PDB file of C-alpha atoms in Angstrom:
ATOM      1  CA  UNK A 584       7.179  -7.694  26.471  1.00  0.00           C
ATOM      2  CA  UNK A 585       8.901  -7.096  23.176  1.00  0.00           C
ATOM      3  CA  UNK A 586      11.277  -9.052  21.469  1.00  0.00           C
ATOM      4  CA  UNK A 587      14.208  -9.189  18.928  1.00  0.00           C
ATOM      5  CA  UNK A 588      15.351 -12.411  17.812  1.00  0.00           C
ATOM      6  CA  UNK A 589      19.384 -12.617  17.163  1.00  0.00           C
ATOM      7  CA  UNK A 590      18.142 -13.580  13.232  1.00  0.00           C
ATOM      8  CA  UNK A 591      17.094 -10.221  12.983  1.00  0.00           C
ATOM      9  CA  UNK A 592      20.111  -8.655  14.836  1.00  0.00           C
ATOM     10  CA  UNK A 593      22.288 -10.560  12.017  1.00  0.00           C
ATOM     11  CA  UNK A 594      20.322  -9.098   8.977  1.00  0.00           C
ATOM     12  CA  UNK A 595      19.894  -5.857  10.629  1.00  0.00           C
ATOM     13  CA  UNK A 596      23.241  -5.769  10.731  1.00  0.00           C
ATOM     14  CA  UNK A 597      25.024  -8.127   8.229  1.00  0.00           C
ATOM     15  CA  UNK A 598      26.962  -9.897  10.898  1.00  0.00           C
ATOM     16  CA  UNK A 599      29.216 -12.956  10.461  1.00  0.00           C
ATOM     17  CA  UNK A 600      27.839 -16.191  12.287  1.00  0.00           C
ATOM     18  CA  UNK A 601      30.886 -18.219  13.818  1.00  0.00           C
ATOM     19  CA  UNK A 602      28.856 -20.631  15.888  1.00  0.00           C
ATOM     20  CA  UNK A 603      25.529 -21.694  16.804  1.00  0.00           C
ATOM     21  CA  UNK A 604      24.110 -20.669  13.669  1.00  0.00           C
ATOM     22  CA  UNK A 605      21.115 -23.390  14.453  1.00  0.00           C
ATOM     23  CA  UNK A 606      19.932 -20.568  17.128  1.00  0.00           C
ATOM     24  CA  UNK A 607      19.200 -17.485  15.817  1.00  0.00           C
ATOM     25  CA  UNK A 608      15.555 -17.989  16.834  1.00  0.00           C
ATOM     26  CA  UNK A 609      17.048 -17.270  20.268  1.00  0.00           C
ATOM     27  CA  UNK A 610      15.813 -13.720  21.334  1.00  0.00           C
ATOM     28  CA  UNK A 611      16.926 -10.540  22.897  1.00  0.00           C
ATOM     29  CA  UNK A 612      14.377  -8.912  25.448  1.00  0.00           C
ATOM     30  CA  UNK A 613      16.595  -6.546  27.346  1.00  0.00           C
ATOM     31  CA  UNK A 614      17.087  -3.185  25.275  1.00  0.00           C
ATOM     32  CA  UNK A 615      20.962  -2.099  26.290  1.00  0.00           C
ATOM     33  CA  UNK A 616      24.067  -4.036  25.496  1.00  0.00           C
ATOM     34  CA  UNK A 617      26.106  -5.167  28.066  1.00  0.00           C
ATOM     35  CA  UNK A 618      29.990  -5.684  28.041  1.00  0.00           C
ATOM     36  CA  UNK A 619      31.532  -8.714  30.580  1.00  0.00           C
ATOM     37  CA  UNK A 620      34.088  -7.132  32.255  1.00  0.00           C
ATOM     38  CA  UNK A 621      33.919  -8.098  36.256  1.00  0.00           C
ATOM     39  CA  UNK A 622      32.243 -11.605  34.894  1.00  0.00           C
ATOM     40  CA  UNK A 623      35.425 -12.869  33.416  1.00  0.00           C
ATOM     41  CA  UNK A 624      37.085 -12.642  37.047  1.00  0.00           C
ATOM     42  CA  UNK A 625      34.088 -14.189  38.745  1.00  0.00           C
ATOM     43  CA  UNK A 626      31.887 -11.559  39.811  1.00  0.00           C
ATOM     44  CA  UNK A 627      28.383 -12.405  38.519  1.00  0.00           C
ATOM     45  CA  UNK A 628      25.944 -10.332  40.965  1.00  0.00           C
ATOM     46  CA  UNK A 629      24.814  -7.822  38.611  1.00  0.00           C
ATOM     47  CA  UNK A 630      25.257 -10.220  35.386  1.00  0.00           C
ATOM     48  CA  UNK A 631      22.862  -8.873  32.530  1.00  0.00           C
ATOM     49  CA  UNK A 632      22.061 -12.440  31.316  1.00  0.00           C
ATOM     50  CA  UNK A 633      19.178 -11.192  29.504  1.00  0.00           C
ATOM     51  CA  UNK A 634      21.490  -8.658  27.458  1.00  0.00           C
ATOM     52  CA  UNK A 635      23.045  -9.014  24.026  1.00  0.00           C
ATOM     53  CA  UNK A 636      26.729  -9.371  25.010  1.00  0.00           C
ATOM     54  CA  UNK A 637      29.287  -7.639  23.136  1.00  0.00           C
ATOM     55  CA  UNK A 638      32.887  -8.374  23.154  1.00  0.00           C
ATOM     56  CA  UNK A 639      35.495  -5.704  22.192  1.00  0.00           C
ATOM     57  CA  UNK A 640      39.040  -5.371  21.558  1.00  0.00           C
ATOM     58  CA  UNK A 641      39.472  -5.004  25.426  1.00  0.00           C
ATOM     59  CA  UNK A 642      37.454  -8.318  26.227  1.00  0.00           C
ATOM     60  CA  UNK A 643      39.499  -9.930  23.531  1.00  0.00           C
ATOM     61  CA  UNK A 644      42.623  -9.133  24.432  1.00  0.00           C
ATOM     62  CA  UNK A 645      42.476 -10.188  28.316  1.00  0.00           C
ATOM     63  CA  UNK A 646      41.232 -13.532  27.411  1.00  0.00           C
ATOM     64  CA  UNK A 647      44.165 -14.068  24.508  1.00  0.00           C
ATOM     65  CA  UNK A 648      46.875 -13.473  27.794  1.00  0.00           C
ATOM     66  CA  UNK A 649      44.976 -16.118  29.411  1.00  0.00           C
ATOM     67  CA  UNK A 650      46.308 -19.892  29.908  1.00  0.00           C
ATOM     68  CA  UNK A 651      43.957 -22.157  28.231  1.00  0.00           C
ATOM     69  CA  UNK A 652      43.007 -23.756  31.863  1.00  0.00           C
ATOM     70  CA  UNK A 653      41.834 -19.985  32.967  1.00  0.00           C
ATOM     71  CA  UNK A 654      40.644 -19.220  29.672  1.00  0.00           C
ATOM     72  CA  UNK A 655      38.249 -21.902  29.812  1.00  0.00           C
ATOM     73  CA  UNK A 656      37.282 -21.347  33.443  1.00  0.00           C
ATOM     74  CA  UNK A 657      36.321 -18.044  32.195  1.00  0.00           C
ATOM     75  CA  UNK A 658      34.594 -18.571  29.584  1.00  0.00           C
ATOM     76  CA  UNK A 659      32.928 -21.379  30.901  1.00  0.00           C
ATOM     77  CA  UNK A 660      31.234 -19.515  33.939  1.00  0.00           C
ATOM     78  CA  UNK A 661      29.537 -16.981  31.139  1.00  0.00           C
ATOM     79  CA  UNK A 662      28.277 -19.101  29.190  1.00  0.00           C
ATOM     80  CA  UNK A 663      26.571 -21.459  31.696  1.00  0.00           C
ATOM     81  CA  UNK A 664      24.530 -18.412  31.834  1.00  0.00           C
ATOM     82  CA  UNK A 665      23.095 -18.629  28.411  1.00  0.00           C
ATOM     83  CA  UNK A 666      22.900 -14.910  27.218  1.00  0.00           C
ATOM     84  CA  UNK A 667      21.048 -14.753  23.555  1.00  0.00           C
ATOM     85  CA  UNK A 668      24.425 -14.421  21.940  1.00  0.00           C
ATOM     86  CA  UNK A 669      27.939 -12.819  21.770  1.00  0.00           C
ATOM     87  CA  UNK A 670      29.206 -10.282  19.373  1.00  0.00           C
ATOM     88  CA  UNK A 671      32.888  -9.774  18.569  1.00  0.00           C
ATOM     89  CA  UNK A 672      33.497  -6.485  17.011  1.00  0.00           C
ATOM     90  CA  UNK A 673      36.308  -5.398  14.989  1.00  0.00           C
ATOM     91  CA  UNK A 674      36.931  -8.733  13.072  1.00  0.00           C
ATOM     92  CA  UNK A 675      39.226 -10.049  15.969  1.00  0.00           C
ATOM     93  CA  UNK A 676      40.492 -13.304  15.315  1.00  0.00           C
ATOM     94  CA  UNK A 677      41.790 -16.239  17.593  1.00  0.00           C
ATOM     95  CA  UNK A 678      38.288 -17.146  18.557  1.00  0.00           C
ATOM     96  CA  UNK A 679      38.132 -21.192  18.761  1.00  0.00           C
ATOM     97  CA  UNK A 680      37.894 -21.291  22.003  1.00  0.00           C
ATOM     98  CA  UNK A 681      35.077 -19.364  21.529  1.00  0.00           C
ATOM     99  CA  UNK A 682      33.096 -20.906  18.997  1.00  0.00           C
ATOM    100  CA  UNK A 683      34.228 -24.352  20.784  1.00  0.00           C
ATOM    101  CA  UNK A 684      32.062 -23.444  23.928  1.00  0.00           C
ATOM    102  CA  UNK A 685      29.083 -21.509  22.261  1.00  0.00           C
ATOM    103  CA  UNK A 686      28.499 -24.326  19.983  1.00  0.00           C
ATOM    104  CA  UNK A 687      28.895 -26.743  22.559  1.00  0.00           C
ATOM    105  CA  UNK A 688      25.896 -24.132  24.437  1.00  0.00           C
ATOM    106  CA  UNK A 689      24.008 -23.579  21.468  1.00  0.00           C
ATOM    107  CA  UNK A 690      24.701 -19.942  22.308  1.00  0.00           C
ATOM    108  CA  UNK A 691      25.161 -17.762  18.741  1.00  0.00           C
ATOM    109  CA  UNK A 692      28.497 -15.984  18.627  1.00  0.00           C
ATOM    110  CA  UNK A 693      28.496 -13.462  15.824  1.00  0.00           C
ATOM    111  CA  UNK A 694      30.980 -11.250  14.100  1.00  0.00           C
ATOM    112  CA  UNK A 695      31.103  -7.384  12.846  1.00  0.00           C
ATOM    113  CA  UNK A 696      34.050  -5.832  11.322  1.00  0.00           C
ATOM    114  CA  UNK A 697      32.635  -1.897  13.172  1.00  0.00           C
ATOM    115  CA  UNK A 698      34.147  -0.733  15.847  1.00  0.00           C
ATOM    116  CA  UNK A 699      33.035  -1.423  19.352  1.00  0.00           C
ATOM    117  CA  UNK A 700      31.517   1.918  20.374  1.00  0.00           C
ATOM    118  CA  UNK A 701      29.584   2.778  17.298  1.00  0.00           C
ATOM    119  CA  UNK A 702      28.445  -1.324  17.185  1.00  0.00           C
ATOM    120  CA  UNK A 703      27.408  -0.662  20.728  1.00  0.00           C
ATOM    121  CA  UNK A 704      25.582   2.889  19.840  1.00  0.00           C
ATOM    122  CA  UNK A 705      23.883   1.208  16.768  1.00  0.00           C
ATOM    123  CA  UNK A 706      22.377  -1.728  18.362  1.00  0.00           C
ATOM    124  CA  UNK A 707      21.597  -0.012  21.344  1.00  0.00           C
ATOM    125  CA  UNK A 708      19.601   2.678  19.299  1.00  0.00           C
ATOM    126  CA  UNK A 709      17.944  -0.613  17.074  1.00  0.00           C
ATOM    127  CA  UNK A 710      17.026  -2.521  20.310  1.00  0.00           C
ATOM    128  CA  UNK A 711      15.077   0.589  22.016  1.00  0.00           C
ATOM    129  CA  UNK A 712      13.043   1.492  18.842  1.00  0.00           C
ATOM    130  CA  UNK A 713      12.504  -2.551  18.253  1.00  0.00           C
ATOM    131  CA  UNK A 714      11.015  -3.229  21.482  1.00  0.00           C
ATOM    132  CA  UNK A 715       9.202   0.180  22.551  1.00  0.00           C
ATOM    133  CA  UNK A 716       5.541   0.397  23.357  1.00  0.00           C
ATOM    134  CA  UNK A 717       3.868   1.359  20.629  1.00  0.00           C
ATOM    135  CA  UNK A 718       0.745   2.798  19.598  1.00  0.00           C
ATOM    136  CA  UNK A 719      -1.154   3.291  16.184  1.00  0.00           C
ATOM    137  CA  UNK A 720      -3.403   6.649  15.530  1.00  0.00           C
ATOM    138  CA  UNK A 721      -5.257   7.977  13.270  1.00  0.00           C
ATOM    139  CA  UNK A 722      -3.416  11.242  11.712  1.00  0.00           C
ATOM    140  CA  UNK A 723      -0.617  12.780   9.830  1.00  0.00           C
ATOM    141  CA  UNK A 724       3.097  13.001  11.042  1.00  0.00           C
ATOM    142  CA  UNK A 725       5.021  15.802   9.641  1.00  0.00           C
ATOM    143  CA  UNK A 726       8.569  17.755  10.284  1.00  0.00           C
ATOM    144  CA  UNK A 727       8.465  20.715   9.902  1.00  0.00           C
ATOM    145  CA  UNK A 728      12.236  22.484  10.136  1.00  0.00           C
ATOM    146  CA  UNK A 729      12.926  19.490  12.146  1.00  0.00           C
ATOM    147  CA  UNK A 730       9.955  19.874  14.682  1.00  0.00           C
ATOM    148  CA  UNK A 731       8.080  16.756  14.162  1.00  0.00           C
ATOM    149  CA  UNK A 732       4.141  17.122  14.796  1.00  0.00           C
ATOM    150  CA  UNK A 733       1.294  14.823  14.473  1.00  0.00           C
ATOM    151  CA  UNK A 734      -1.608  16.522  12.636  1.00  0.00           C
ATOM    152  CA  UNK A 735      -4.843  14.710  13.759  1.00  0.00           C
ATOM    153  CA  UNK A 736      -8.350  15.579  13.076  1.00  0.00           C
ATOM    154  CA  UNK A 737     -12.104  14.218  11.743  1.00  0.00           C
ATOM    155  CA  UNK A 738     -11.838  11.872   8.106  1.00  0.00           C
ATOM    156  CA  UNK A 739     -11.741  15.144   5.467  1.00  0.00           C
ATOM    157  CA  UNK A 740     -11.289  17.691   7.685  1.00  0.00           C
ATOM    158  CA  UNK A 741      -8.142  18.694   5.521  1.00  0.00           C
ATOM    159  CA  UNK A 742      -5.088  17.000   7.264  1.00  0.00           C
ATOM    160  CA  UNK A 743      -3.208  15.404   3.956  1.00  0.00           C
ATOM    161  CA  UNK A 744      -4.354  19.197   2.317  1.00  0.00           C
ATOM    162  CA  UNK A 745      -2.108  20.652   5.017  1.00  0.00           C
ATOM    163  CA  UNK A 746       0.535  18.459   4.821  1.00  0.00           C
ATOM    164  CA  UNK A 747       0.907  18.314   0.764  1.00  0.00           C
ATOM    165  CA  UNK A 748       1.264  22.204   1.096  1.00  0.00           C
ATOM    166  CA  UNK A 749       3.984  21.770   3.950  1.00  0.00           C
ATOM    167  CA  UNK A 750       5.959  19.382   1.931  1.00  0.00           C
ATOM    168  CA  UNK A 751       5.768  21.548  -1.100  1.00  0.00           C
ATOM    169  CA  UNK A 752       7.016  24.456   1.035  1.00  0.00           C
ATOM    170  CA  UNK A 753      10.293  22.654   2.441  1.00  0.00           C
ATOM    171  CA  UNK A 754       9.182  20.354   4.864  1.00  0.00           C
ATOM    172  CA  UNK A 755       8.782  16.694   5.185  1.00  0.00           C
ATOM    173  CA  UNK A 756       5.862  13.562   5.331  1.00  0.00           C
ATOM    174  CA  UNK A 757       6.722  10.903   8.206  1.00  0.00           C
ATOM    175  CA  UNK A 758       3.324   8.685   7.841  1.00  0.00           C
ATOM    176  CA  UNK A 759      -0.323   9.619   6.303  1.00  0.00           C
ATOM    177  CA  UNK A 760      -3.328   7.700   7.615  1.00  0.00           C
ATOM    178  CA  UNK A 761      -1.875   5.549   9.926  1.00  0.00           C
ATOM    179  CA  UNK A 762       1.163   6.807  12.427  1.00  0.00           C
ATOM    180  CA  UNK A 763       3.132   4.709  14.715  1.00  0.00           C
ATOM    181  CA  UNK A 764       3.973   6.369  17.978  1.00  0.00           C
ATOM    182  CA  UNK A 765       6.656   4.681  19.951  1.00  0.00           C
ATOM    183  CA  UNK A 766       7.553   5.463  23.544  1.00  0.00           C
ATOM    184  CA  UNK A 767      11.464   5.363  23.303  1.00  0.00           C
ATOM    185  CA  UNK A 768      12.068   7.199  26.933  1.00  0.00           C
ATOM    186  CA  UNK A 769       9.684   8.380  29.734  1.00  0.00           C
ATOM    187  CA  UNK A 770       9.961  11.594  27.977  1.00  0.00           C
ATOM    188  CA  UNK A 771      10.655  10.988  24.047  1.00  0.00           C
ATOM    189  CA  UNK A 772       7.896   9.997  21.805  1.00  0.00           C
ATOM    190  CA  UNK A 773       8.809   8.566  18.162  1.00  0.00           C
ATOM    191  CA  UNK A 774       6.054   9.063  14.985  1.00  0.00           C
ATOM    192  CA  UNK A 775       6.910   6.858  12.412  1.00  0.00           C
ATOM    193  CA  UNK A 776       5.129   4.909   9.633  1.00  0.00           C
ATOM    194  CA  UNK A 777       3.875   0.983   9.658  1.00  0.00           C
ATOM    195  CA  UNK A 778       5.698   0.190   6.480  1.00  0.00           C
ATOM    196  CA  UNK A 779       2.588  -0.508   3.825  1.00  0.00           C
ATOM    197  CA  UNK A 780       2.149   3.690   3.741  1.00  0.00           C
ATOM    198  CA  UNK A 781       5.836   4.570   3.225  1.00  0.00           C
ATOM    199  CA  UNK A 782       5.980   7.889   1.370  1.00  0.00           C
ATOM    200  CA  UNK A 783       2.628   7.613   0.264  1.00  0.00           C
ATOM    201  CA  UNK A 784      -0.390  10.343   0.675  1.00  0.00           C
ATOM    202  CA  UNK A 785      -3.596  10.291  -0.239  1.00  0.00           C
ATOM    203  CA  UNK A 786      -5.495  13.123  -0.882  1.00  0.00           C
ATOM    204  CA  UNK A 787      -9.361  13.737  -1.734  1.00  0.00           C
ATOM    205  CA  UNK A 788      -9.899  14.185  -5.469  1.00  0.00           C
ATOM    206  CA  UNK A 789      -6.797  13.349  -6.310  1.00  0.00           C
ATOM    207  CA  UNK A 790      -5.611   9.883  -5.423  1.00  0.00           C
ATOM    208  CA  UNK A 791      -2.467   8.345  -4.148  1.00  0.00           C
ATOM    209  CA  UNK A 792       1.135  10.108  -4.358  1.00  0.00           C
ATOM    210  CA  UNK A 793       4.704   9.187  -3.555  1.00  0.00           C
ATOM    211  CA  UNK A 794       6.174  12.229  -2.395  1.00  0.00           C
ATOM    212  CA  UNK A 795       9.830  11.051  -2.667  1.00  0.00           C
ATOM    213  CA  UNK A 796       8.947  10.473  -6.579  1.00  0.00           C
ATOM    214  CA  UNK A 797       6.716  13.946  -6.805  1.00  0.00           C
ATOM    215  CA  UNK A 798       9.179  16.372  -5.056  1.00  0.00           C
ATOM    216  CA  UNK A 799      12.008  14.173  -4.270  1.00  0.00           C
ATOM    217  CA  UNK A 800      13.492  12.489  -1.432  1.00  0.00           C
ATOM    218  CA  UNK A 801      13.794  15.251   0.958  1.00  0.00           C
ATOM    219  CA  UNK A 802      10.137  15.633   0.859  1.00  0.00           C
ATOM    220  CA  UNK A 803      10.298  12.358   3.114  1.00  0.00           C
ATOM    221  CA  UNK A 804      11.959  10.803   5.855  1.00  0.00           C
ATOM    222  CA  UNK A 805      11.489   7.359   8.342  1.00  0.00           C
ATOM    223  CA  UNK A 806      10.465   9.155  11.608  1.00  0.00           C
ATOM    224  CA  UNK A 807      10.703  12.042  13.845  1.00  0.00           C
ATOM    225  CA  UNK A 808      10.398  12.886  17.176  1.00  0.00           C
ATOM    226  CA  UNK A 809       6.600  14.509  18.237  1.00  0.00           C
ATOM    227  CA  UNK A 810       6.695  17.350  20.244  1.00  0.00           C
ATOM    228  CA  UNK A 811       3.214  19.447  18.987  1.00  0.00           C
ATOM    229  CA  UNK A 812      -0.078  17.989  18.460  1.00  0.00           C
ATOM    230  CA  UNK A 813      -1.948  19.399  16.632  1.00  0.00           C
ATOM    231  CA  UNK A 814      -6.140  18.711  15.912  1.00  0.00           C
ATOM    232  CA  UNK A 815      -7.610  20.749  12.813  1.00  0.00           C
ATOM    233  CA  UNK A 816     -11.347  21.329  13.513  1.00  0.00           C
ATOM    234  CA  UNK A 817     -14.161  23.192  11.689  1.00  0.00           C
ATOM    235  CA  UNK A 818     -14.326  26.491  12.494  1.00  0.00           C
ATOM    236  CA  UNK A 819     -16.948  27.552  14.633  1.00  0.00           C
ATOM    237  CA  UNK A 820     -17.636  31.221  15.036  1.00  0.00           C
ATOM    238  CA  UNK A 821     -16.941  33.069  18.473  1.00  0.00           C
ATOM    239  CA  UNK A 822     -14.872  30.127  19.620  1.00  0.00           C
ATOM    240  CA  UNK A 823     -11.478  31.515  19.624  1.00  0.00           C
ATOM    241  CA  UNK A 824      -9.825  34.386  21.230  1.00  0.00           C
ATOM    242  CA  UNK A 825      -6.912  36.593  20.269  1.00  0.00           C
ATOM    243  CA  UNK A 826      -5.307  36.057  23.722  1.00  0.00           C
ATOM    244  CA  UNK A 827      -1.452  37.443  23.296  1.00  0.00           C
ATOM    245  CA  UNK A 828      -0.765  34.044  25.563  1.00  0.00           C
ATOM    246  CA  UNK A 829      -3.035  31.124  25.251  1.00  0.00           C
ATOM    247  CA  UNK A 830      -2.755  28.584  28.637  1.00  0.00           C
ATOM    248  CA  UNK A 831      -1.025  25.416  28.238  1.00  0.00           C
ATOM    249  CA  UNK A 832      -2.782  22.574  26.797  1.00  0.00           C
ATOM    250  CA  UNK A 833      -1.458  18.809  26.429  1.00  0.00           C
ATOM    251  CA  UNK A 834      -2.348  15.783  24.509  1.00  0.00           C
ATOM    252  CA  UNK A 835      -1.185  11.931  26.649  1.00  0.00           C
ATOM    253  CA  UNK A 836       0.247   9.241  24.543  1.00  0.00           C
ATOM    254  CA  UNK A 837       1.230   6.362  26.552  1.00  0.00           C
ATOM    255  CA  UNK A 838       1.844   8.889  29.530  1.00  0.00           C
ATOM    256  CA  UNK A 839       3.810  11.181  27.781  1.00  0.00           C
ATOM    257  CA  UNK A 840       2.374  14.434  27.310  1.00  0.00           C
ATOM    258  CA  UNK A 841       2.535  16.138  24.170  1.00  0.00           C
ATOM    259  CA  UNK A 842       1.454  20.232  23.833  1.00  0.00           C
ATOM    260  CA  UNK A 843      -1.616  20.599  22.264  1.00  0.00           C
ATOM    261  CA  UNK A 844      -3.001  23.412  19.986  1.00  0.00           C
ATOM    262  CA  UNK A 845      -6.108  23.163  18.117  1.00  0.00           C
ATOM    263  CA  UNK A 846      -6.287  25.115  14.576  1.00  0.00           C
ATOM    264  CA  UNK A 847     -10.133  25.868  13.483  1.00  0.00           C
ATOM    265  CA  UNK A 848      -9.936  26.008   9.632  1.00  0.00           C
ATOM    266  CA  UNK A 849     -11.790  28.471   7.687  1.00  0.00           C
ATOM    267  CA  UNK A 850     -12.066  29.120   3.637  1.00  0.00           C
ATOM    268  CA  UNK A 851      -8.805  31.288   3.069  1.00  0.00           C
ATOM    269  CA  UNK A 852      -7.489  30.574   6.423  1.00  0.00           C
ATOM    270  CA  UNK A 853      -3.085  29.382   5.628  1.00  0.00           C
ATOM    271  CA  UNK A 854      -3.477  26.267   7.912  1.00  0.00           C
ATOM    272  CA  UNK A 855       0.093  25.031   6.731  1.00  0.00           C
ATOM    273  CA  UNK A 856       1.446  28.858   7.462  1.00  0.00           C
ATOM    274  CA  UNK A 857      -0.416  28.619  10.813  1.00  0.00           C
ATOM    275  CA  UNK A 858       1.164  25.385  11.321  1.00  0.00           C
ATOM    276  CA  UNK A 859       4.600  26.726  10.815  1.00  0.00           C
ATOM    277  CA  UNK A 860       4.130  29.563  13.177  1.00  0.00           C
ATOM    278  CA  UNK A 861       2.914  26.984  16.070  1.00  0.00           C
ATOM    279  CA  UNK A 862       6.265  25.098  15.218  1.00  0.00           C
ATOM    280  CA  UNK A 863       8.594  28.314  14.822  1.00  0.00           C
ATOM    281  CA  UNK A 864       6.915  29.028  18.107  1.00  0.00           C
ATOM    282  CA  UNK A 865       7.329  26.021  20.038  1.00  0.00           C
ATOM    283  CA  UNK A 866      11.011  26.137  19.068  1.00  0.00           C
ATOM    284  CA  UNK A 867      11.236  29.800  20.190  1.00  0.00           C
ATOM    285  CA  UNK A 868      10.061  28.597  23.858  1.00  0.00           C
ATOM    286  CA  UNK A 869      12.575  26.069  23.964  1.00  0.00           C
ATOM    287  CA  UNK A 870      15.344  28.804  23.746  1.00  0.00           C
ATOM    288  CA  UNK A 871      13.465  30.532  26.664  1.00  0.00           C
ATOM    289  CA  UNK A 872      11.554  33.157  24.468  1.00  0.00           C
ATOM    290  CA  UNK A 873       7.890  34.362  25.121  1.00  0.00           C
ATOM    291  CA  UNK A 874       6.529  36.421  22.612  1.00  0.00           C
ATOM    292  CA  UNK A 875       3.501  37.522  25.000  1.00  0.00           C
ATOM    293  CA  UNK A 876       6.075  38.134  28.043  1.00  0.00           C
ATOM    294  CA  UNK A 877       8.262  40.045  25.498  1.00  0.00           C
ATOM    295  CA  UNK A 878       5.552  42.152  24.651  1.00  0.00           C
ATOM    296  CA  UNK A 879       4.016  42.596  28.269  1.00  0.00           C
ATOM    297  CA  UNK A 880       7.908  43.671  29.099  1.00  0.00           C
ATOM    298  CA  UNK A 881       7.678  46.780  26.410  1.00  0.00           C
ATOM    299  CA  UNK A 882       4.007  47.871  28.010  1.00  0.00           C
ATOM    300  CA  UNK A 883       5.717  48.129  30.902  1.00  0.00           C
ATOM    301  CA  UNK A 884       9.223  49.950  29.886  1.00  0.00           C
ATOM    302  CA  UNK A 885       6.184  52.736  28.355  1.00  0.00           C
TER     303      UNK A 885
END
């Protein structure tokens, strides 16, 4: 199981250590935030010890009305449960009696001057790519108009080719070589980079480019979501069909499948055009359009 240690919650987010700044090696292995609400009147049954706790202007303010006997009571029956930290958003102020038990815990409390909700939506959204399973694959992730796909195919079958021409029509590099594919949700699958190939492609003949310094920073960006897959092959003659509707095929990453289309390439053949089509397409289907049942629907009005 995956990990974040609260050291690298505090320089992910710049946060302000009050107390317990000897345990930032302590770690977070629970991917949501939770906020004590119930816990601060004694009810502890569905406690999310394992979860970062966060601490609003609502948690604040309920313990400041306090008497310093209940305050203590309180806290005290949280923090015997030795969450990975506390977070106090909004810059709130007043907190000895705070940093008085956490250091006395060796439990991190931590400060942020953001709001509570978009701390919480942050975090939450930093956690669940942190600690996702994660595979590596050989390929090429691309968006095109937004539509992220993973190009995969044979070594120098032409899949940096197709994605320099994509990013100098428009479109964007993710990752070349190497791409990252996270499992965020049961049904969301994340292509990313692994850091060393940031905005770098390498193509045959040519060499190494940056594409943010070649065609500027919108030719890149950190990840997208994969939703085509698509495998470039050499062509091989009476293998495909001009079916108006070709059936369903699907790629599994980590149990999540992925539509698959396979692209046979051909001297003069517009792979990147034909890979903007199967991504113009896809998009199309989402909206509930079928070109095939569109036409069939015509044939039949004749």
């Amino acid at each position: 199981m995956k990990s974040v240690t609260v050291e690298d919650l505090v320089k992910r987010f710049s946060l302000e250590v009050l107390a317990g700044a000897s345990q930032l090696h302590r770690t977070i292995s629970k991917t949501r935030v939770h906020r004590p609400g119930l816990e601060f009147v004694g009810y502890f049954d569905f406690f999310s010890q394992s979860h970062l706790q966060v601490l609003g202007s609502k948690e604040i303010t309920y313990l400041h009305t306090l008497t310093e006997e209940e305050r203590n009571d309180r806290i005290g029956n949280i923090v015997k449960y030795h969450p990975p930290c506390f977070v106090v958003t909004r810059n709130q102020k007043g907190l000895k009696y705070l940093m008085k038990y956490c250091e006395e815990e060796g439990i991190p409390l931590l400060r942020t001057p953001q709001a509570t909700n978009k701390f919480i939506e942050l975090v939450d959204a930093f956690l669940t790519k942190s600690m996702a399973q994660e595979i590596a694959v050989h390929g090429v992730c691309v968006n095109v108009s937004g539509i992220g796909i993973l190009l995969r195919g044979k070594s120098g079958v032409g899949k940096s080719e197709t994605a320099h021409t994509l990013i100098r029509r428009g479109h964007r590099l993710v990752a070349d070589d190497i791409v990252v594919l996270k499992k965020i949700s049961p049904e969301t699958l994340l292509g990313t980079h692994n850091g060393k190939t940031k905005e770098f492609l390498a193509l045959r003949s040519i060499g190494l480019i940056n594409v943010s310094r070649l065609y500027g920073r919108k030719a890149f960006q950190d990840e997208t979501r994969i939703v085509l897959d698509i495998e470039l092959t050499k062509w091989q003659d009476n293998a495909l069909n001009n079916e108006l509707e070709l059936l369903p095929k699907f790629s599994d990453y980590m149990d999540i499948k992925i539509p698959h289309i396979e692209i046979q390439l051909q001297p003069g053949r517009d792979v990147a055009g034909l890979v903007e089509a199967a991504a113009n397409n896809w998009y199309l289907r989402q909206q509930g359009y079928s070109a095939a049942e569109d036409f069939m629907k015509r044939l039949q009005e004749e």
